[in-house]
Amino acid sequence: MDFGEAAAVIRSALDAEQLCLVVGACIVRYEGRAASKLSEGDRLLVIKPDGTFLVHQGKGMTAINYQGPGAVVKAEATNEELVVTAERSKPMREVIEAHFKRIDFAQSFYMRDDSKLKLFGSERELAKLLAQDLHLIEKGLVPVQEESSLPKGAIDILARDALGHLVVIELKRRDAGLDAATQLARYVSELRKRKGEVVRGILCSPKITPNALKMLEEKGFEWFKLDYEIANPSAKIRGLQKKQKMMTEF
Amino acid sequence: MDFGEAAAVIRSALDAEQLCLVVGACIVRYEGRAASKLSEGDRLLVIKPDGTFLVHQGKGMTAINYQGPGAVVKAEATNEELVVTAERSKPMREVIEAHFKRIDFAQSFYMRDDSKLKLFGSERELAKLLAQDLHLIEKGLVPVQEESSLPKGAIDILARDALGHLVVIELKRRDAGLDAATQLARYVSELRKRKGEVVRGILCSPKITPNALKMLEEKGFEWFKLDYEIANPSAKIRGLQKKQKMMTEF
DNA sequence: GCGATCAGCGGCACG
DNA sequence: CGTGCCGTTGATCGC
């Protein structure tokens, strides 16, 4: 397939709001929030009707070069190459150029798709479940709605314990690291200052790194091992266990 | 194209370590770290030789469903559908299934590509530049190598000022938020405890959110507005300006 | 291998 | 819009 034909395919795809696929050897240049250069190699170019522009190599999950939705795509053919550009101004002016030196394939496809992904086991879903079963953490714990969203971020779950003390619960669907412990500390600290009362902090996650656990202990926070299961229609919390290094080790 | 032919194309692509593209109407199911269901619609399926499995809709940058490198891909055709599965066990057992009810296109491509992306303007590059021009921040500031990597993360740049005080410099290539301010605070606090001496904290970024700036001020840290430019072969720092709300406002 | 962080992060939800 | 933060985050670097 020659460059002129490929350019025509791309233009017609853009015009008809169709997905366009191009396979061939190309060089890619990008300049915008950063800048990059990719020397010649065989790649797949995906152009979507919304302006999305993806350059994929033969391996790895992520596109090696890309432009997000909202880009204006153009195709220009000469005798020596096909240049496909995508330009946008949204976060800032950004341009990507793919210079094809060889075209193996170029075709467009009409894709009708109104479906949205249904996802189960998100943190949001787990938080909802856990808020209804706070006794799994501790007897007498009740959820509170008030003030659960600070100007500095939203608290996953806010509750009061049997003594009436505020409890900030930070939930992580996967292993917690320093960032999670830090985030919890920030919320607790902010709430203490704001309310001027005793505030406890609890981190719930399937696992935790040693450093993060150490930080929790130093700050007097607690960690609960979260055991949950992802059934297909929804998620279920199997249990919560307080697992913390004791100060008194035998 | 019928399901049997498409299955044959996929199998031969896997065998020959080629990229394979499939376009058609499908349902997608995923179960692993989370679970998801996507009802029928037209999609592009990209299968890479390394096991990468990407399901793309007609819009948006990210794959709506996917499986990372290392997955084992299989294709099975019946009279009613083509089922393509990808299974892996790396972070945990994960399975994705695409059930094609209609095939518009299926083809494989040999893609030779040994090139690696050259990226300019990364944080790493900026840090290297800035470390050589610390006078842009303050006269008398000199870089220190010692202890720049704590057990809890690595400090971007560690320096000593004219008075001999340690200075932790946290660099952000883009707008800094609460997380950046928190991170700086963590490093400074750790270093103070570890060294038992005065430690200053400086955040350098093109922009900063009001909350993050407020947190810096509360903790007595400083913010420098970073002005840099991304030339194509490398990045250049144009300047650094101390920009902080003064306690004494007129 | 784990642990921490960066990413041209992207995407979403909330104010 | 910005601000914050989750993500089946992925990818990278250091230990």
Short mmCIF file of C-alpha atoms (C1' of nucleotides) in Angstrom, two decimals:
data_model
loop_
_atom_site.label_atom_id
_atom_site.label_comp_id
_atom_site.label_asym_id
_atom_site.label_seq_id
_atom_site.Cartn_x
_atom_site.Cartn_y
_atom_site.Cartn_z
CA MET A 1 0.00 0.00 0.00
CA ASP A 2 1.41 3.40 -0.92
CA PHE A 3 1.48 6.54 1.17
CA GLY A 4 -1.23 8.33 -0.76
CA GLU A 5 -3.70 5.51 -0.33
CA ALA A 6 -2.97 5.29 3.38
CA ALA A 7 -3.47 9.02 3.80
CA ALA A 8 -6.81 8.73 2.04
CA VAL A 9 -7.87 5.90 4.34
CA ILE A 10 -6.99 7.96 7.40
CA ARG A 11 -8.76 11.09 6.17
CA SER A 12 -11.86 9.19 5.27
CA ALA A 13 -11.85 7.51 8.69
CA LEU A 14 -11.56 10.86 10.45
CA ASP A 15 -14.36 12.21 8.33
CA ALA A 16 -16.67 9.29 9.00
CA GLU A 17 -15.73 9.08 12.69
CA GLN A 18 -14.33 5.62 12.36
CA LEU A 19 -11.51 3.83 14.08
CA CYS A 20 -8.39 3.71 11.95
CA LEU A 21 -5.53 1.23 12.17
CA VAL A 22 -2.17 1.67 10.50
CA VAL A 23 0.69 -0.82 10.65
CA GLY A 24 4.12 -0.06 9.29
CA ALA A 25 7.59 1.25 9.91
CA CYS A 26 7.74 4.71 11.42
CA ILE A 27 9.68 7.31 13.34
CA VAL A 28 7.86 9.17 16.10
CA ARG A 29 8.49 12.60 17.55
CA TYR A 30 6.65 14.22 20.41
CA GLU A 31 6.84 17.61 22.02
CA GLY A 32 4.59 18.99 24.72
CA ARG A 33 4.66 18.33 28.43
CA ALA A 34 7.88 16.50 27.68
CA ALA A 35 9.69 15.67 24.46
CA SER A 36 10.63 12.36 22.94
CA LYS A 37 12.14 10.71 19.93
CA LEU A 38 11.62 7.18 18.75
CA SER A 39 13.72 5.95 15.87
CA GLU A 40 12.48 3.70 13.11
CA GLY A 41 10.67 0.48 13.84
CA ASP A 42 7.50 -1.41 13.05
CA ARG A 43 4.47 -0.18 14.99
CA LEU A 44 0.75 -0.16 15.22
CA LEU A 45 -0.97 3.21 15.10
CA VAL A 46 -4.51 3.44 16.45
CA ILE A 47 -6.51 6.55 15.69
CA LYS A 48 -9.88 6.87 17.36
CA PRO A 49 -12.75 9.14 16.33
CA ASP A 50 -12.29 11.23 19.50
CA GLY A 51 -8.74 12.13 18.53
CA THR A 52 -7.00 9.50 20.60
CA PHE A 53 -3.70 8.59 18.94
CA LEU A 54 -1.81 5.53 20.12
CA VAL A 55 1.54 4.22 18.90
CA HIS A 56 2.15 0.66 20.06
CA GLN A 57 5.29 -1.38 19.81
CA GLY A 58 5.23 -5.17 19.68
CA LYS A 59 5.47 -5.50 23.42
CA GLY A 60 4.34 -3.93 26.65
CA MET A 61 0.94 -2.78 27.76
CA THR A 62 1.31 0.94 27.35
CA ALA A 63 1.53 2.91 24.17
CA ILE A 64 5.10 4.04 23.59
CA ASN A 65 3.83 7.39 22.29
CA TYR A 66 0.37 8.83 22.35
CA GLN A 67 -1.95 11.76 22.26
CA GLY A 68 -5.14 11.90 24.29
CA PRO A 69 -8.73 12.51 23.27
CA GLY A 70 -9.39 15.92 21.77
CA ALA A 71 -6.44 15.95 19.45
CA VAL A 72 -6.75 17.11 15.86
CA VAL A 73 -5.34 14.45 13.58
CA LYS A 74 -4.01 15.07 10.10
CA ALA A 75 -2.41 12.88 7.46
CA GLU A 76 -0.08 14.05 4.71
CA ALA A 77 1.59 11.89 2.10
CA THR A 78 4.68 12.60 0.01
CA ASN A 79 6.63 10.32 -2.25
CA GLU A 80 8.88 9.31 0.60
CA GLU A 81 6.66 9.06 3.63
CA LEU A 82 3.29 9.36 5.28
CA VAL A 83 3.19 11.84 8.11
CA VAL A 84 0.39 11.55 10.61
CA THR A 85 0.16 14.27 13.23
CA ALA A 86 -2.01 14.81 16.28
CA GLU A 87 -2.13 18.17 17.97
CA ARG A 88 -3.95 19.36 21.04
CA SER A 89 -3.89 22.29 23.41
CA LYS A 90 -5.74 20.95 26.40
CA PRO A 91 -3.16 20.61 29.16
CA MET A 92 -0.80 22.57 26.92
CA ARG A 93 0.17 22.67 23.26
CA GLU A 94 1.30 19.21 22.33
CA VAL A 95 2.21 17.70 19.01
CA ILE A 96 2.99 14.16 18.02
CA GLU A 97 4.21 13.16 14.59
CA ALA A 98 4.47 9.68 13.18
CA HIS A 99 6.55 9.46 10.01
CA PHE A 100 5.77 6.23 8.22
CA LYS A 101 8.49 4.99 5.89
CA ARG A 102 6.60 1.87 5.02
CA ILE A 103 2.92 1.01 5.19
CA ASP A 104 1.92 -2.60 5.72
CA PHE A 105 -1.70 -1.98 6.43
CA ALA A 106 -4.22 0.83 6.80
CA GLN A 107 -7.92 0.38 7.27
CA SER A 108 -10.85 1.99 9.03
CA PHE A 109 -13.68 0.43 10.99
CA TYR A 110 -17.03 1.61 12.12
CA MET A 111 -17.39 0.74 15.79
CA ARG A 112 -20.72 1.03 17.51
CA ASP A 113 -20.48 0.63 21.26
CA ASP A 114 -22.70 2.13 23.91
CA SER A 115 -21.66 -0.21 26.70
CA LYS A 116 -19.98 0.85 29.86
CA LEU A 117 -17.76 -1.38 31.94
CA LYS A 118 -19.24 -2.76 35.12
CA LEU A 119 -16.44 -3.09 37.62
CA PHE A 120 -16.58 -4.99 40.89
CA GLY A 121 -14.21 -4.83 43.81
CA SER A 122 -13.35 -1.16 43.58
CA GLU A 123 -12.33 0.70 46.69
CA ARG A 124 -15.57 2.60 46.57
CA GLU A 125 -17.60 -0.59 46.65
CA LEU A 126 -15.53 -2.01 49.48
CA ALA A 127 -15.92 1.19 51.48
CA LYS A 128 -19.68 1.02 51.11
CA LEU A 129 -19.72 -2.57 52.33
CA LEU A 130 -17.37 -1.94 55.19
CA ALA A 131 -19.29 1.12 56.37
CA GLN A 132 -22.27 -1.16 56.88
CA ASP A 133 -20.25 -3.69 58.84
CA LEU A 134 -18.03 -1.62 61.05
CA HIS A 135 -18.43 -4.17 63.85
CA LEU A 136 -15.95 -6.26 61.85
CA ILE A 137 -13.38 -3.76 63.02
CA GLU A 138 -14.64 -3.09 66.48
CA LYS A 139 -17.81 -3.37 68.49
CA GLY A 140 -19.66 -0.11 68.96
CA LEU A 141 -18.18 1.58 65.89
CA VAL A 142 -20.77 3.60 64.00
CA PRO A 143 -20.41 5.52 60.74
CA VAL A 144 -20.63 9.32 60.69
CA GLN A 145 -21.39 11.36 57.61
CA GLU A 146 -20.41 14.77 58.94
CA GLU A 147 -17.26 16.33 57.60
CA SER A 148 -16.12 13.22 55.84
CA SER A 149 -14.78 15.37 53.03
CA LEU A 150 -12.07 17.78 54.11
CA PRO A 151 -10.76 20.47 51.81
CA LYS A 152 -7.66 18.32 51.67
CA GLY A 153 -9.08 15.12 50.30
CA ALA A 154 -11.92 12.85 51.23
CA ILE A 155 -11.85 10.39 54.12
CA ASP A 156 -12.83 6.88 53.06
CA ILE A 157 -14.88 6.16 56.16
CA LEU A 158 -15.43 8.34 59.20
CA ALA A 159 -16.85 6.78 62.35
CA ARG A 160 -17.18 7.12 66.09
CA ASP A 161 -16.18 4.39 68.51
CA ALA A 162 -17.95 3.24 71.68
CA LEU A 163 -16.29 6.05 73.63
CA GLY A 164 -17.50 8.64 71.12
CA HIS A 165 -14.07 9.27 69.66
CA LEU A 166 -13.74 10.02 65.98
CA VAL A 167 -12.12 7.27 63.92
CA VAL A 168 -10.67 7.86 60.48
CA ILE A 169 -10.62 4.69 58.42
CA GLU A 170 -8.44 4.56 55.34
CA LEU A 171 -9.17 1.67 53.04
CA LYS A 172 -6.84 0.19 50.44
CA ARG A 173 -7.95 -2.53 48.06
CA ARG A 174 -4.36 -3.63 47.61
CA ASP A 175 -1.12 -3.64 49.56
CA ALA A 176 -0.58 -0.46 51.52
CA GLY A 177 2.72 1.37 51.41
CA LEU A 178 4.16 4.51 52.91
CA ASP A 179 1.84 6.65 50.84
CA ALA A 180 -1.24 5.08 52.40
CA ALA A 181 0.10 5.50 55.93
CA THR A 182 1.04 9.10 55.14
CA GLN A 183 -2.38 9.82 53.74
CA LEU A 184 -4.06 8.50 56.88
CA ALA A 185 -1.74 10.56 59.06
CA ARG A 186 -2.63 13.67 57.09
CA TYR A 187 -6.37 13.15 57.51
CA VAL A 188 -6.13 12.41 61.23
CA SER A 189 -3.89 15.37 61.85
CA GLU A 190 -6.19 17.69 59.92
CA LEU A 191 -9.25 16.44 61.77
CA ARG A 192 -7.60 16.75 65.17
CA LYS A 193 -6.71 20.34 64.47
CA ARG A 194 -10.13 21.09 63.07
CA LYS A 195 -12.16 19.41 65.79
CA GLY A 196 -9.82 19.68 68.70
CA GLU A 197 -10.73 16.26 69.94
CA VAL A 198 -9.28 12.76 70.11
CA VAL A 199 -9.11 11.16 66.66
CA ARG A 200 -8.03 7.60 66.00
CA GLY A 201 -6.63 6.35 62.71
CA ILE A 202 -7.15 2.92 61.21
CA LEU A 203 -5.70 1.55 58.00
CA CYS A 204 -7.42 -1.44 56.39
CA SER A 205 -5.67 -3.31 53.60
CA PRO A 206 -4.89 -6.86 52.50
CA LYS A 207 -1.20 -6.31 53.15
CA ILE A 208 1.15 -3.63 54.39
CA THR A 209 4.83 -2.96 53.93
CA PRO A 210 7.08 -3.06 57.02
CA ASN A 211 7.93 0.63 56.75
CA ALA A 212 4.31 1.62 56.54
CA LEU A 213 3.44 -0.52 59.56
CA LYS A 214 6.29 1.04 61.46
CA MET A 215 5.00 4.50 60.69
CA LEU A 216 1.52 3.56 61.87
CA GLU A 217 2.92 2.29 65.14
CA GLU A 218 5.02 5.38 65.68
CA LYS A 219 1.95 7.55 65.23
CA GLY A 220 -0.27 5.32 67.33
CA PHE A 221 -2.46 4.22 64.47
CA GLU A 222 -3.87 0.77 63.87
CA TRP A 223 -3.77 -1.69 61.01
CA PHE A 224 -6.44 -4.20 60.15
CA LYS A 225 -5.80 -6.97 57.69
CA LEU A 226 -8.63 -6.86 55.18
CA ASP A 227 -9.77 -10.14 53.72
CA TYR A 228 -12.18 -9.76 50.84
CA GLU A 229 -13.42 -11.73 47.91
CA ILE A 230 -14.55 -10.56 44.52
CA ALA A 231 -17.67 -12.37 43.47
CA ASN A 232 -18.64 -11.50 39.91
CA PRO A 233 -21.78 -9.50 40.64
CA SER A 234 -20.23 -7.72 43.64
CA ALA A 235 -17.57 -7.90 46.30
CA LYS A 236 -17.76 -9.39 49.77
CA ILE A 237 -15.74 -8.71 52.84
CA ARG A 238 -14.69 -11.96 54.41
CA GLY A 239 -13.15 -10.56 57.54
CA LEU A 240 -10.96 -8.06 59.29
CA GLN A 241 -8.25 -8.90 61.76
CA LYS A 242 -6.28 -6.55 63.88
CA LYS A 243 -2.70 -7.39 63.14
CA GLN A 244 -0.16 -5.20 64.76
CA LYS A 245 3.20 -5.68 66.26
CA MET A 246 2.80 -5.61 70.00
CA MET A 247 5.02 -3.36 72.02
CA THR A 248 5.50 -6.16 74.49
CA GLU A 249 7.21 -8.93 72.63
CA PHE A 250 7.99 -12.00 74.64
CA MET B 1 -14.82 -13.82 8.19
CA ASP B 2 -16.01 -16.77 10.23
CA PHE B 3 -14.98 -17.73 13.74
CA GLY B 4 -12.85 -20.68 12.68
CA GLU B 5 -10.75 -18.60 10.33
CA ALA B 6 -10.26 -15.92 12.96
CA ALA B 7 -9.17 -18.52 15.51
CA ALA B 8 -6.67 -19.86 13.02
CA VAL B 9 -5.28 -16.38 12.42
CA ILE B 10 -4.83 -15.81 16.14
CA ARG B 11 -3.18 -19.18 16.76
CA SER B 12 -0.81 -18.73 13.90
CA ALA B 13 0.07 -15.25 15.14
CA LEU B 14 0.82 -16.56 18.62
CA ASP B 15 2.92 -19.31 17.13
CA ALA B 16 4.91 -16.97 14.92
CA GLU B 17 5.22 -14.31 17.64
CA GLN B 18 3.38 -11.75 15.62
CA LEU B 19 1.06 -8.94 16.57
CA CYS B 20 -2.57 -9.84 16.04
CA LEU B 21 -5.50 -7.48 15.54
CA VAL B 22 -9.12 -8.47 15.77
CA VAL B 23 -12.06 -6.16 15.18
CA GLY B 24 -15.63 -7.18 15.87
CA ALA B 25 -18.52 -7.32 18.29
CA CYS B 26 -17.72 -8.91 21.61
CA ILE B 27 -18.57 -9.36 25.26
CA VAL B 28 -15.72 -9.19 27.75
CA ARG B 29 -15.38 -10.72 31.18
CA TYR B 30 -12.50 -10.29 33.57
CA GLU B 31 -11.72 -11.73 36.96
CA GLY B 32 -8.57 -11.31 38.94
CA ARG B 33 -7.46 -8.39 41.07
CA ALA B 34 -10.95 -7.09 40.43
CA ALA B 35 -13.83 -8.36 38.30
CA SER B 36 -15.66 -6.77 35.42
CA LYS B 37 -18.28 -7.31 32.79
CA LEU B 38 -18.63 -5.50 29.51
CA SER B 39 -21.70 -6.19 27.42
CA GLU B 40 -21.73 -6.47 23.66
CA GLY B 41 -20.23 -3.80 21.48
CA ASP B 42 -17.73 -3.30 18.67
CA ARG B 43 -14.11 -3.34 19.81
CA LEU B 44 -10.54 -3.67 18.77
CA LEU B 45 -8.55 -6.48 20.31
CA VAL B 46 -4.76 -6.22 20.23
CA ILE B 47 -2.74 -9.30 21.07
CA LYS B 48 1.00 -8.88 21.32
CA PRO B 49 3.65 -11.59 21.14
CA ASP B 50 4.52 -11.03 24.82
CA GLY B 51 0.99 -11.92 25.92
CA THR B 52 -0.31 -8.38 26.21
CA PHE B 53 -4.05 -8.38 25.55
CA LEU B 54 -5.83 -5.06 25.00
CA VAL B 55 -9.52 -4.46 24.38
CA HIS B 56 -10.17 -0.96 23.07
CA GLN B 57 -13.45 0.82 22.59
CA GLY B 58 -13.92 3.55 20.03
CA LYS B 59 -12.93 6.27 22.44
CA GLY B 60 -10.62 7.02 25.30
CA MET B 61 -6.91 6.46 25.66
CA THR B 62 -6.92 3.49 27.96
CA ALA B 63 -7.96 -0.06 27.15
CA ILE B 64 -11.35 -0.82 28.65
CA ASN B 65 -10.19 -4.34 29.53
CA TYR B 66 -6.75 -5.80 29.38
CA GLN B 67 -4.22 -8.33 30.49
CA GLY B 68 -0.56 -7.50 30.91
CA PRO B 69 2.56 -9.09 29.42
CA GLY B 70 3.12 -12.70 30.37
CA ALA B 71 -0.39 -13.88 29.77
CA VAL B 72 -1.09 -17.13 27.95
CA VAL B 73 -3.51 -16.45 25.13
CA LYS B 74 -5.83 -19.02 23.58
CA ALA B 75 -8.47 -18.89 20.88
CA GLU B 76 -11.39 -21.28 20.52
CA ALA B 77 -14.10 -21.14 17.88
CA THR B 78 -17.58 -22.63 17.93
CA ASN B 79 -20.44 -22.14 15.53
CA GLU B 80 -21.74 -19.25 17.57
CA GLU B 81 -18.70 -17.38 18.76
CA LEU B 82 -14.97 -16.95 18.97
CA VAL B 83 -13.62 -16.98 22.50
CA VAL B 84 -10.21 -15.49 23.10
CA THR B 85 -8.80 -15.85 26.58
CA ALA B 86 -5.71 -14.54 28.30
CA GLU B 87 -4.60 -15.97 31.61
CA ARG B 88 -1.74 -15.10 33.87
CA SER B 89 -0.64 -15.76 37.43
CA LYS B 90 1.94 -13.06 38.02
CA PRO B 91 0.39 -10.65 40.52
CA MET B 92 -2.33 -13.27 41.03
CA ARG B 93 -4.43 -15.61 38.91
CA GLU B 94 -6.23 -13.47 36.40
CA VAL B 95 -8.38 -14.39 33.44
CA ILE B 96 -9.89 -12.27 30.73
CA GLU B 97 -12.29 -13.62 28.12
CA ALA B 98 -13.45 -11.89 24.98
CA HIS B 99 -16.45 -13.53 23.35
CA PHE B 100 -16.73 -12.37 19.77
CA LYS B 101 -20.20 -12.62 18.25
CA ARG B 102 -19.11 -11.09 15.00
CA ILE B 103 -15.73 -10.79 13.35
CA ASP B 104 -15.07 -7.86 11.05
CA PHE B 105 -11.36 -8.34 10.76
CA ALA B 106 -8.53 -10.51 12.00
CA GLN B 107 -4.95 -10.33 10.83
CA SER B 108 -1.45 -10.76 12.12
CA PHE B 109 1.66 -8.67 11.52
CA TYR B 110 5.31 -9.25 11.99
CA MET B 111 6.75 -6.26 13.81
CA ARG B 112 10.46 -5.77 14.09
CA ASP B 113 11.41 -3.01 16.47
CA ASP B 114 14.56 -2.69 18.53
CA SER B 115 14.19 1.01 19.26
CA LYS B 116 13.79 2.49 22.67
CA LEU B 117 12.11 5.78 23.38
CA LYS B 118 14.36 8.69 24.18
CA LEU B 119 12.50 10.93 26.59
CA PHE B 120 13.52 14.46 27.58
CA GLY B 121 12.27 16.52 30.46
CA SER B 122 11.92 13.76 33.02
CA GLU B 123 12.22 14.56 36.69
CA ARG B 124 15.48 12.67 36.78
CA GLU B 125 16.96 14.85 34.08
CA LEU B 126 15.75 18.03 35.75
CA ALA B 127 17.20 16.92 39.08
CA LYS B 128 20.57 16.33 37.49
CA LEU B 129 20.53 19.81 35.96
CA LEU B 130 19.33 21.51 39.08
CA ALA B 131 21.92 19.79 41.27
CA GLN B 132 24.58 21.47 39.15
CA ASP B 133 22.98 24.88 39.48
CA LEU B 134 21.89 25.09 43.07
CA HIS B 135 22.82 28.76 43.15
CA LEU B 136 19.59 29.30 41.23
CA ILE B 137 17.87 28.54 44.50
CA GLU B 138 20.26 30.19 46.89
CA LYS B 139 23.82 31.34 47.03
CA GLY B 140 26.12 29.00 48.89
CA LEU B 141 23.99 25.92 48.43
CA VAL B 142 26.09 22.85 47.65
CA PRO B 143 24.97 19.32 46.84
CA VAL B 144 25.67 16.45 49.25
CA GLN B 145 25.73 12.83 48.28
CA GLU B 146 25.62 11.32 51.73
CA GLU B 147 22.42 9.68 52.88
CA SER B 148 20.39 10.92 49.99
CA SER B 149 18.55 7.61 49.92
CA LEU B 150 16.62 6.87 53.08
CA PRO B 151 15.04 3.48 53.74
CA LYS B 152 11.79 5.29 53.13
CA GLY B 153 12.32 6.61 49.64
CA ALA B 154 15.01 8.64 47.95
CA ILE B 155 15.48 12.36 48.32
CA ASP B 156 15.58 14.13 44.96
CA ILE B 157 18.40 16.47 45.92
CA LEU B 158 20.16 16.81 49.25
CA ALA B 159 22.29 19.90 49.91
CA ARG B 160 23.84 22.08 52.56
CA ASP B 161 23.32 25.82 52.72
CA ALA B 162 25.84 28.55 53.53
CA LEU B 163 25.28 27.97 57.24
CA GLY B 164 25.94 24.26 56.88
CA HIS B 165 22.34 23.24 57.40
CA LEU B 166 20.96 20.29 55.52
CA VAL B 167 18.42 21.15 52.81
CA VAL B 168 16.04 18.61 51.34
CA ILE B 169 14.92 19.58 47.86
CA GLU B 170 11.89 17.91 46.38
CA LEU B 171 11.47 18.43 42.68
CA LYS B 172 8.27 18.08 40.69
CA ARG B 173 8.19 18.37 36.93
CA ARG B 174 4.50 19.30 37.06
CA ASP B 175 2.10 21.02 39.42
CA ALA B 176 2.67 20.05 43.02
CA GLY B 177 -0.23 19.03 45.20
CA LEU B 178 -0.73 17.87 48.74
CA ASP B 179 1.10 14.64 48.06
CA ALA B 180 4.28 16.45 47.07
CA ALA B 181 4.18 18.66 50.18
CA THR B 182 3.51 15.61 52.34
CA GLN B 183 6.36 13.72 50.78
CA LEU B 184 8.78 16.56 51.45
CA ALA B 185 7.57 16.77 55.04
CA ARG B 186 8.18 13.06 55.49
CA TYR B 187 11.75 13.24 54.20
CA VAL B 188 12.61 16.29 56.31
CA SER B 189 11.11 14.79 59.40
CA GLU B 190 12.97 11.51 58.87
CA LEU B 191 16.26 13.30 58.33
CA ARG B 192 15.82 15.50 61.38
CA LYS B 193 15.24 12.48 63.54
CA ARG B 194 18.12 10.61 61.98
CA LYS B 195 20.66 13.42 62.08
CA GLY B 196 19.43 15.42 65.01
CA GLU B 197 20.21 18.68 63.30
CA VAL B 198 18.44 21.53 61.56
CA VAL B 199 16.98 20.45 58.22
CA ARG B 200 15.28 22.78 55.75
CA GLY B 201 12.75 21.70 53.14
CA ILE B 202 12.33 23.18 49.69
CA LEU B 203 9.79 22.24 47.07
CA CYS B 204 10.48 23.17 43.46
CA SER B 205 7.70 22.91 40.89
CA PRO B 206 6.18 24.89 38.03
CA LYS B 207 2.99 25.36 40.03
CA ILE B 208 1.53 24.49 43.39
CA THR B 209 -2.00 24.14 44.69
CA PRO B 210 -3.15 26.55 47.42
CA ASN B 211 -3.57 23.75 49.96
CA ALA B 212 -0.11 22.43 49.32
CA LEU B 213 1.40 25.91 49.67
CA LYS B 214 -0.48 26.37 52.91
CA MET B 215 0.89 23.13 54.25
CA LEU B 216 4.43 24.19 53.33
CA GLU B 217 4.01 27.45 55.14
CA GLU B 218 2.59 25.79 58.23
CA LYS B 219 5.59 23.51 58.39
CA GLY B 220 8.07 26.27 57.64
CA PHE B 221 9.12 24.93 54.26
CA GLU B 222 9.81 26.94 51.13
CA TRP B 223 8.49 26.86 47.59
CA PHE B 224 10.39 27.83 44.49
CA LYS B 225 8.65 28.31 41.19
CA LEU B 226 10.53 26.24 38.67
CA ASP B 227 10.72 27.55 35.15
CA TYR B 228 12.10 25.08 32.68
CA GLU B 229 12.07 24.49 28.99
CA ILE B 230 12.16 21.26 27.08
CA ALA B 231 14.51 21.52 24.18
CA ASN B 232 14.36 18.47 21.98
CA PRO B 233 17.75 16.99 22.80
CA SER B 234 17.48 17.81 26.51
CA ALA B 235 15.89 20.05 29.08
CA LYS B 236 17.06 23.41 30.38
CA ILE B 237 16.22 25.20 33.59
CA ARG B 238 15.34 28.78 32.85
CA GLY B 239 15.05 29.98 36.39
CA LEU B 240 13.86 29.56 39.92
CA GLN B 241 12.00 32.14 41.91
CA LYS B 242 11.11 32.05 45.55
CA LYS B 243 7.40 32.63 45.64
CA GLN B 244 5.80 32.43 48.99
CA LYS B 245 3.05 34.17 50.73
CA MET B 246 4.60 36.54 53.22
CA MET B 247 3.42 36.46 56.78
CA THR B 248 3.36 40.23 56.77
CA GLU B 249 0.82 41.20 54.18
CA PHE B 250 0.31 44.89 53.72
"C1'" DG C 1 12.30 -10.33 44.31
"C1'" DC C 2 10.17 -6.38 47.16
"C1'" DG C 3 9.63 -1.48 48.06
"C1'" DA C 4 9.07 3.19 46.82
"C1'" DT C 5 8.21 6.53 43.38
"C1'" DC C 6 7.45 8.52 38.70
"C1'" DA C 7 4.30 8.94 34.81
"C1'" DG C 8 3.80 13.36 28.81
"C1'" DC C 9 0.38 9.14 34.07
"C1'" DG C 10 -5.40 8.70 32.63
"C1'" DG C 11 -9.79 8.86 34.54
"C1'" DC C 12 -13.45 10.11 37.87
"C1'" DA C 13 -15.96 12.51 41.20
"C1'" DC C 14 -16.74 16.46 43.87
"C1'" DG C 15 -16.87 21.36 44.97
"C1'" DC D 1 -12.59 24.62 35.67
"C1'" DG D 2 -9.36 23.07 39.53
"C1'" DT D 3 -8.12 19.68 43.46
"C1'" DG D 4 -7.61 15.32 45.06
"C1'" DC D 5 -7.11 10.49 44.47
"C1'" DC D 6 -8.06 5.83 42.66
"C1'" DG D 7 -6.25 2.54 39.17
"C1'" DT D 8 -7.06 -4.76 37.42
"C1'" DT D 9 -2.72 1.55 37.55
"C1'" DG D 10 2.06 0.32 34.52
"C1'" DA D 11 7.00 1.07 34.29
"C1'" DT D 12 11.44 1.98 36.45
"C1'" DC D 13 15.10 2.09 39.64
"C1'" DG D 14 17.44 0.77 43.89
"C1'" DC D 15 18.07 -2.44 47.53
#
